[in-house]
């Protein structure tokens, strides 16, 4: 097996890798560099005239998906596979990218990377896939399984399995992962039933340890309170997907529980549209987020009156001149979008504040703000204009990426033969490699490829596939899973010799048959398992599956890598009165 890194090897950005497994060629991700002149991955490394079986997408962020329209123009017949939430988010991101490109062409004469027609055609070639069920890629003989990765809605680790020289080969691409629980999505678990020969894993924070999330959230809340009480406004530049939703739910939770005074909270930029997408996919979120969706429709705008979307750019001036408020706007690095407009109006007054909550690229205005906070500069360039900074600037570790310790523990849990570290800067990857050599329970080769490098990995000596499932019909006999038929599934599971808990995908396989279910079935079973009952309980060690209760922070007291062998459902004993963990 050959893995060639077209981008994202020794850098954060333009993630893209060509996997050649026997006669099968697959492209994993096709992203953009978010800054600099050379924004595309090196698509010239794709073999001339080769037939690609498909593009495998881990998640929607543009550093993993943004170059897809360029790729699609040259390989229009190649299907692109992604989870249903990722497909929906990619559409939002690419349509927004078209608007930004049009604006830059009109104002700066900058040529766009691709025309609108390329995006429209690409969206027609997006093929949604479910989590947890091996998906055959065309007639290639390879299967790919998408496993929940935390990080953002729809994000996945992708496990690719095929044969080479008559032997099975398995490679797992982590994409971007978060093992800590978030308010919107639970953290990643070790992939059930899939032990990779090769693990290609991100190292974004391979040289850092995150502060406990509860402490960082409390620091942010304290800053917000201080700025509001000082009659100022706080801008939170946030990634439109993930971070904006996390911060919004945090404020909603604290206001509802009267731990935070009520004040206007405005959401602007692409954040508004993305919040609507989150509302459409409750099955892939935490029970807390699902309940908000079921009760309020849109869990961001319909829960309390203080949180509201900005209807038009004209409203921004009124917000800047209005009473104290918190503003959550994209982009998260202040490299464009609504956040730049607000920052221009806020940075010159000491009573205001800017709170940075995520990764800042070295060349981004957000990184220069951090330099300012450390006293190395006192001006910043926003929208092409240099402005003095007098406002409060602070950073909070609310990252949706695993830190060094979490990555090391997860690698041990996945137990690959070899490890490839990507998606990290010049300090992060070597630091993580050193940590692995010093602390891993098993010695394994660790590769640090540069962008453009190819890694060759031989097949595993066993021919047993960890993903093979019995080709037997489901026990449901074609009858849908409902509240009435769920006890029958529980009774069947109790008769099986397996002691480990089951994932939602495995329960669906038992009922409907392998690969005989879709996203609708996944959503239905998720809701059934959320409801109190006497059939199944959630694995107690799976803390992310509990409600993030509105009255306490008990689920935030420990920050452990959840390495249960499955997302964790086990049948309750017959006639059990055990209380469910869905309080």
XYZ file of C-alpha atoms in Angstrom:
583
model
C 0.000 0.000 0.000
C 1.254 3.451 -0.928
C 0.076 6.653 0.777
C 1.111 9.881 -0.954
C 0.476 13.166 0.833
C -0.665 15.834 -1.621
C -1.049 18.291 1.245
C -1.441 18.399 5.007
C 1.578 16.217 5.690
C 3.977 18.628 7.367
C 1.443 21.450 7.628
C -2.017 22.381 8.860
C -4.001 22.945 5.684
C -4.647 21.443 2.233
C -5.168 17.983 3.721
C -5.231 15.388 0.945
C -3.758 11.898 0.568
C -3.750 9.372 -2.274
C -4.141 5.773 -1.104
C -3.070 3.037 -3.520
C -4.184 -0.309 -2.160
C -3.655 -3.119 -4.645
C -5.442 -1.983 -7.796
C -7.591 0.524 -5.875
C -6.884 4.254 -5.772
C -8.745 6.480 -3.325
C -8.299 10.131 -2.431
C -8.833 11.002 1.237
C -9.854 14.660 1.623
C -9.050 17.515 -0.723
C -8.619 20.717 1.252
C -7.270 24.243 0.941
C -4.485 26.127 2.642
C -6.293 28.918 4.413
C -3.497 31.464 3.890
C -0.677 32.074 1.426
C -0.476 32.108 -2.349
C -0.374 28.338 -3.009
C -3.722 27.302 -1.589
C -4.313 23.985 -3.387
C -2.895 20.566 -2.558
C -0.502 19.164 -5.166
C -3.095 17.563 -7.425
C -0.318 17.102 -9.977
C 0.862 14.135 -7.888
C -2.243 12.214 -8.938
C -1.162 9.567 -11.493
C -1.925 10.732 -15.035
C -4.894 8.903 -16.504
C -5.479 6.900 -13.332
C -8.973 5.866 -12.432
C -9.855 6.926 -8.914
C -12.533 4.830 -7.255
C -13.692 7.731 -5.124
C -12.936 10.605 -2.785
C -13.344 9.838 0.910
C -14.174 12.935 2.955
C -13.553 13.019 6.714
C -15.375 16.262 7.531
C -16.535 19.574 6.146
C -13.902 22.113 7.209
C -12.356 23.818 4.179
C -8.827 22.666 4.974
C -10.182 19.195 4.219
C -12.878 19.913 1.617
C -12.228 23.309 0.042
C -10.330 22.124 -3.067
C -12.990 19.595 -4.076
C -14.482 21.847 -6.807
C -11.055 22.132 -8.490
C -10.559 18.369 -8.270
C -14.069 17.744 -9.580
C -13.467 19.835 -12.698
C -10.657 17.467 -13.699
C -12.226 14.220 -12.421
C -15.953 14.859 -12.923
C -17.015 11.206 -12.812
C -15.324 10.337 -9.521
C -17.907 9.960 -6.722
C -17.337 11.747 -3.404
C -18.416 10.014 -0.208
C -19.217 11.744 3.096
C -21.608 11.411 6.004
C -24.971 13.118 5.546
C -24.210 15.998 7.977
C -20.836 16.563 6.294
C -22.486 16.700 2.873
C -24.934 19.342 4.093
C -22.189 21.415 5.704
C -19.964 21.207 2.619
C -22.771 22.707 0.572
C -23.025 25.660 2.972
C -19.265 26.223 3.002
C -18.752 26.014 -0.747
C -21.666 28.330 -1.545
C -20.275 30.836 0.947
C -16.824 30.469 -0.634
C -18.359 31.410 -3.992
C -19.763 34.612 -2.488
C -16.390 35.491 -0.956
C -14.583 34.802 -4.240
C -17.054 36.998 -6.131
C -16.531 39.827 -3.674
C -12.731 39.598 -3.935
C -12.894 39.527 -7.714
C -14.996 42.694 -7.739
C -12.950 44.574 -5.128
C -9.412 43.288 -5.730
C -9.522 41.654 -9.160
C -8.555 38.306 -7.630
C -9.451 35.376 -9.890
C -11.615 32.696 -8.216
C -10.280 29.155 -7.887
C -13.367 27.675 -9.564
C -16.643 28.766 -11.177
C -20.113 28.353 -9.644
C -20.875 25.542 -12.097
C -18.110 23.439 -10.553
C -19.734 23.684 -7.136
C -23.200 22.836 -8.456
C -21.867 19.805 -10.302
C -19.812 18.699 -7.305
C -22.816 18.778 -4.990
C -24.618 16.414 -7.357
C -21.763 13.920 -6.952
C -21.758 13.909 -3.144
C -22.850 10.483 -1.920
C -24.066 10.400 1.716
C -22.966 7.381 3.766
C -23.968 6.210 7.259
C -21.711 5.960 10.259
C -20.527 2.517 11.291
C -21.445 0.385 8.289
C -18.740 -0.702 5.786
C -19.483 0.897 2.418
C -18.295 -0.712 -0.806
C -16.638 1.853 -3.063
C -17.843 1.139 -6.587
C -16.403 -2.117 -7.967
C -13.014 -1.505 -6.400
C -13.236 -4.330 -3.878
C -12.397 -1.882 -1.089
C -14.704 -0.983 1.775
C -14.680 2.221 3.807
C -16.235 2.722 7.231
C -16.922 6.120 8.760
C -16.526 6.232 12.573
C -17.639 9.256 14.681
C -14.620 11.466 15.405
C -16.022 14.151 17.703
C -14.576 17.473 16.436
C -17.688 18.826 14.642
C -21.057 17.587 13.421
C -20.589 14.737 10.931
C -16.814 14.472 11.418
C -15.426 10.980 10.930
C -12.365 8.813 11.067
C -12.363 6.688 7.918
C -11.237 3.080 7.909
C -10.202 1.746 4.482
C -9.895 -1.997 3.963
C -8.772 -3.891 0.871
C -6.521 -6.694 -0.271
C -2.971 -6.640 -1.538
C -1.002 -9.729 -2.555
C -3.899 -11.813 -1.283
C -3.753 -10.297 2.181
C -5.934 -7.850 4.036
C -4.696 -4.295 4.548
C -6.389 -1.730 6.773
C -5.600 1.965 7.140
C -7.402 4.463 9.367
C -7.346 8.200 8.644
C -8.276 10.155 11.758
C -9.233 13.408 10.055
C -9.617 15.938 12.872
C -10.573 14.362 16.180
C -11.734 15.373 19.646
C -11.867 12.822 22.434
C -13.240 15.271 24.991
C -16.990 15.687 25.121
C -18.536 18.843 23.730
C -22.000 20.295 24.129
C -22.971 19.482 20.543
C -21.146 16.222 19.807
C -19.688 13.485 22.018
C -15.990 12.718 21.941
C -14.407 10.044 19.791
C -14.192 6.420 20.872
C -11.676 3.850 19.700
C -13.072 2.413 16.441
C -15.118 -0.708 17.215
C -14.123 -3.792 15.218
C -11.450 -2.040 13.181
C -7.805 -2.433 14.160
C -5.686 -0.623 11.583
C -2.357 -1.759 10.235
C -1.574 1.908 9.628
C -2.977 4.891 11.517
C -2.695 8.289 9.825
C -3.500 10.688 12.634
C -3.570 14.449 13.111
C -0.965 16.111 15.358
C -2.326 19.661 15.472
C -1.706 19.933 19.213
C 0.954 17.250 19.450
C 3.120 19.537 21.582
C 0.439 20.845 23.960
C -1.867 19.857 26.782
C -5.300 21.441 26.966
C -6.574 22.979 30.156
C -9.684 21.259 31.561
C -12.596 22.422 29.447
C -14.705 23.397 32.447
C -12.017 25.800 33.649
C -11.641 27.383 30.206
C -15.394 27.796 29.883
C -15.513 29.473 33.296
C -12.677 31.832 32.321
C -14.582 32.820 29.192
C -17.798 33.366 31.128
C -15.937 35.550 33.629
C -14.485 37.660 30.822
C -17.903 38.055 29.205
C -19.401 39.169 32.514
C -16.602 41.664 33.140
C -16.919 43.240 29.678
C -20.715 43.458 29.856
C -20.659 44.957 33.354
C -18.070 47.461 32.079
C -20.601 48.580 29.422
C -18.525 47.083 26.626
C -19.052 44.557 23.881
C -17.242 41.243 23.520
C -16.504 39.791 20.091
C -15.932 36.051 19.840
C -14.536 35.302 16.364
C -15.568 31.675 15.878
C -15.320 28.996 13.267
C -18.747 28.865 11.656
C -18.907 25.098 12.112
C -18.424 23.767 15.603
C -16.971 26.497 17.784
C -19.789 28.993 17.212
C -22.404 26.395 18.160
C -20.439 25.319 21.240
C -20.099 28.857 22.587
C -23.757 29.625 21.840
C -25.027 26.561 23.721
C -22.703 27.414 26.600
C -24.222 30.898 26.926
C -27.757 29.552 26.578
C -27.138 26.954 29.285
C -25.662 29.464 31.714
C -28.404 32.045 31.136
C -31.172 29.488 31.547
C -29.653 28.325 34.829
C -29.240 31.944 36.010
C -25.484 31.621 36.344
C -25.019 34.380 33.768
C -26.940 37.648 33.548
C -29.040 38.045 30.437
C -27.791 40.362 27.689
C -28.067 40.417 23.879
C -26.078 37.719 22.049
C -25.808 38.186 18.289
C -24.814 35.490 15.774
C -23.559 36.772 12.429
C -21.965 35.536 9.233
C -22.160 31.959 8.003
C -22.767 30.894 11.605
C -26.502 31.476 11.121
C -26.854 29.042 8.211
C -24.715 26.390 9.874
C -26.906 26.486 12.987
C -29.806 25.461 10.759
C -27.848 22.430 9.532
C -27.188 21.352 13.115
C -30.934 21.462 13.682
C -31.439 18.969 10.847
C -29.215 16.209 12.278
C -30.080 15.584 15.938
C -29.106 11.890 15.789
C -25.413 12.765 15.519
C -25.339 15.038 18.564
C -25.421 14.688 22.340
C -28.675 13.872 24.136
C -28.651 17.428 25.520
C -28.484 18.956 22.048
C -31.084 16.511 20.742
C -33.547 17.478 23.451
C -33.129 21.157 22.625
C -33.788 20.407 18.951
C -36.881 18.345 19.747
C -38.252 21.000 22.097
C -37.342 24.163 20.206
C -36.581 23.229 16.589
C -33.533 25.441 16.265
C -31.605 25.000 19.546
C -29.639 28.200 19.032
C -32.268 30.820 18.189
C -35.541 29.520 19.626
C -34.535 28.733 23.201
C -34.140 32.190 24.786
C -34.951 35.618 23.391
C -31.503 37.063 24.084
C -29.803 34.956 21.395
C -30.708 36.184 17.940
C -29.342 36.123 14.384
C -28.212 39.296 12.635
C -30.621 39.685 9.747
C -28.507 41.869 7.456
C -25.147 43.682 7.322
C -27.015 46.938 7.962
C -27.772 45.813 11.512
C -24.071 45.667 12.427
C -23.739 49.431 12.852
C -26.741 49.475 15.195
C -25.264 46.626 17.246
C -21.918 48.412 17.553
C -23.688 51.582 18.723
C -26.158 49.752 20.936
C -26.073 48.454 24.517
C -23.512 45.948 25.884
C -23.631 42.666 23.979
C -21.746 39.533 23.010
C -21.165 38.946 19.285
C -20.314 35.517 17.860
C -19.262 35.817 14.228
C -17.157 34.053 11.610
C -14.372 33.828 10.672
C -12.569 32.418 13.687
C -9.143 33.729 12.616
C -10.409 37.226 11.696
C -9.281 36.549 8.141
C -12.599 37.638 6.653
C -16.336 37.644 7.133
C -18.482 39.449 9.666
C -15.973 39.143 12.523
C -13.610 41.564 10.739
C -16.342 44.219 10.485
C -17.087 44.008 14.181
C -13.413 43.951 15.163
C -12.787 47.161 13.206
C -15.425 48.892 15.298
C -14.414 47.452 18.673
C -10.619 47.274 18.933
C -10.083 50.992 19.553
C -11.997 51.108 22.883
C -10.558 49.699 26.109
C -13.972 48.694 27.485
C -14.494 46.185 24.650
C -12.937 42.759 24.279
C -12.030 40.061 21.749
C -11.986 36.434 22.898
C -10.169 33.933 20.687
C -11.330 30.362 21.229
C -9.523 28.272 18.626
C -6.498 27.593 16.459
C -4.919 30.642 14.821
C -2.847 30.180 11.677
C 0.605 31.772 11.839
C -0.265 34.314 9.143
C -3.776 35.150 10.345
C -4.887 38.421 11.975
C -5.999 36.321 14.946
C -2.419 35.182 15.537
C -1.245 38.796 15.388
C -3.822 39.656 18.032
C -2.297 36.999 20.276
C 1.118 38.594 19.708
C -0.457 41.873 20.755
C -1.765 40.313 23.948
C 1.824 39.282 24.726
C 3.024 42.854 24.214
C 4.918 42.370 20.952
C 2.777 44.733 18.880
C 0.054 47.336 19.321
C -1.631 47.472 15.902
C -3.390 44.996 13.683
C -4.390 44.941 10.022
C -8.077 44.208 9.510
C -9.656 44.266 6.081
C -6.528 45.875 4.644
C -6.549 48.680 7.217
C -4.072 49.051 10.088
C -5.813 49.970 13.342
C -4.523 50.497 16.902
C -5.702 47.942 19.455
C -6.807 49.179 22.873
C -9.424 46.563 23.712
C -8.956 43.508 25.901
C -7.596 40.461 24.020
C -7.618 36.976 25.515
C -7.475 33.335 24.413
C -9.401 30.304 25.663
C -8.620 26.637 25.028
C -11.946 25.420 23.693
C -10.275 23.456 20.952
C -12.112 20.688 19.115
C -8.793 18.867 18.573
C -7.242 16.260 20.873
C -4.126 17.307 22.760
C -0.832 15.402 22.971
C -1.801 13.208 25.901
C -5.180 12.328 24.403
C -3.596 11.495 21.058
C -0.987 9.240 22.658
C -3.584 7.337 24.666
C -5.867 6.995 21.677
C -3.039 5.614 19.531
C -2.350 2.975 22.161
C -6.059 2.086 22.260
C -6.244 1.731 18.456
C -3.032 -0.344 18.500
C -1.863 0.066 14.885
C 1.288 -1.580 13.510
C 2.569 1.778 12.270
C 1.697 5.425 12.922
C 1.852 8.357 10.506
C 1.681 11.845 12.031
C 0.231 14.588 9.817
C -1.654 17.896 10.123
C 0.863 19.516 12.455
C 3.436 22.281 12.373
C 7.211 21.933 12.617
C 7.109 21.598 16.406
C 3.912 19.602 17.019
C 4.697 16.425 15.073
C 8.240 15.806 16.415
C 7.011 16.479 19.950
C 4.215 13.920 19.613
C 6.591 11.382 18.043
C 8.933 11.808 21.004
C 6.051 11.344 23.431
C 5.029 8.132 21.689
C 8.554 6.728 21.820
C 8.803 7.522 25.535
C 5.364 6.464 26.756
C 3.754 3.989 24.325
C 3.003 0.545 25.722
C 4.171 -0.982 22.442
C 6.996 0.088 20.151
C 5.768 0.853 16.648
C 7.286 2.798 13.727
C 6.269 6.470 13.660
C 6.476 8.338 10.328
C 6.613 12.114 9.864
C 6.059 12.595 6.121
C 6.451 15.921 4.402
C 3.887 17.104 1.906
C 4.735 15.306 -1.334
C 6.192 12.201 0.360
C 5.002 8.643 -0.239
C 4.937 6.007 2.497
C 4.954 2.315 1.587
C 3.353 -0.158 3.990
C 3.186 -3.920 3.473
C 0.065 -6.042 4.073
C -0.752 -7.525 7.423
C 0.156 -11.218 7.780
C -3.423 -12.212 8.517
C -6.246 -12.660 6.030
C -8.985 -12.154 8.578
C -11.030 -9.024 8.028
C -12.025 -7.161 11.169
C -14.959 -5.688 9.285
C -16.484 -8.844 7.798
C -20.034 -9.279 8.988
C -22.141 -12.346 8.691
C -24.097 -12.277 5.444
C -27.360 -13.199 7.184
C -30.701 -11.398 7.074
C -31.670 -9.229 10.008
C -33.927 -10.614 12.705
C -36.534 -7.925 12.053
C -37.896 -9.638 8.969
C -38.444 -6.314 7.234
C -40.423 -4.796 10.113
C -39.183 -1.322 11.189
C -37.642 -0.793 14.604
C -40.167 1.000 16.807
C -40.852 1.377 20.505
C -42.966 -1.774 20.232
C -40.368 -3.902 18.406
C -37.286 -2.707 20.320
C -37.840 -5.263 23.155
C -37.538 -8.030 20.558
C -34.094 -6.744 19.557
C -33.075 -6.529 23.233
C -34.251 -10.100 23.837
C -32.196 -11.313 20.868
C -29.055 -9.515 22.045
C -29.397 -11.159 25.472
C -29.110 -14.588 23.803
C -25.800 -13.779 22.108
C -22.491 -14.857 23.701
C -20.846 -11.476 23.122
C -20.174 -9.516 26.305
C -19.061 -6.206 24.809
C -21.561 -3.382 24.270
C -23.027 -2.692 20.845
C -22.869 0.413 18.701
C -25.962 1.807 17.004
C -24.680 0.516 13.651
C -24.219 -2.999 15.045
C -27.733 -3.026 16.491
C -29.089 -1.926 13.121
C -27.139 -4.704 11.411
C -28.723 -7.251 13.734
C -32.240 -6.001 13.054
C -32.184 -5.050 9.385
C -29.158 -7.000 8.129
C -25.697 -5.702 7.245
C -25.857 -2.565 5.075
C -29.648 -2.881 4.835
C -30.373 0.372 6.695
C -29.903 4.059 6.070
C -29.680 7.450 7.788
C -33.408 7.410 8.628
C -33.070 4.115 10.488
C -29.995 5.443 12.329
C -31.920 8.539 13.454
C -34.932 6.510 14.565
C -32.916 4.097 16.688
C -30.966 6.965 18.254
C -34.222 8.538 19.419
C -35.538 5.200 20.686
C -32.413 4.676 22.757
C -32.694 8.204 24.155
C -36.178 7.525 25.521
C -36.430 6.029 29.028
C -37.302 2.352 28.837
C -36.555 -1.162 30.017
C -34.698 -2.427 26.959
C -31.219 -0.905 26.676
C -28.907 1.162 28.794
C -25.987 3.248 27.725
C -22.535 2.042 28.736
C -21.858 3.742 32.099
C -18.242 4.580 31.201
C -19.456 6.443 28.120
C -19.721 9.779 29.919
C -20.282 11.709 26.703
C -23.562 9.890 26.187
C -25.086 11.295 29.340
C -27.026 14.482 29.341
C -24.869 17.507 29.946
C -27.317 18.488 32.675
C -28.364 22.080 32.816
C -27.947 22.316 36.571
C -24.461 20.909 37.135
C -21.078 20.303 35.542
C -20.601 16.770 36.831
C -19.775 15.415 33.375
C -16.920 17.873 33.049
C -14.990 16.842 36.141
C -12.914 14.208 34.368
C -11.216 14.441 31.004
C -10.382 10.891 30.065
C -9.996 9.325 26.654
C -13.125 7.176 26.256
C -11.700 3.956 24.821
C -14.688 1.692 25.136
C -14.780 -0.826 22.262
C -18.110 0.530 21.048
C -20.364 3.570 21.383
C -21.906 1.542 24.121
C -25.403 0.077 24.374
C -26.168 -3.078 26.336
C -29.571 -4.707 26.933
C -31.056 -4.423 30.383
C -31.937 -7.697 32.110
C -35.540 -8.830 31.618
C -37.971 -6.971 33.911
C -35.143 -4.832 35.233
C -36.014 -1.761 37.225
C -32.579 -0.238 36.707
C -32.796 3.476 36.061
C -31.650 4.732 32.652
C -28.782 7.189 32.340
C -30.732 9.684 30.290
C -31.733 12.000 33.131
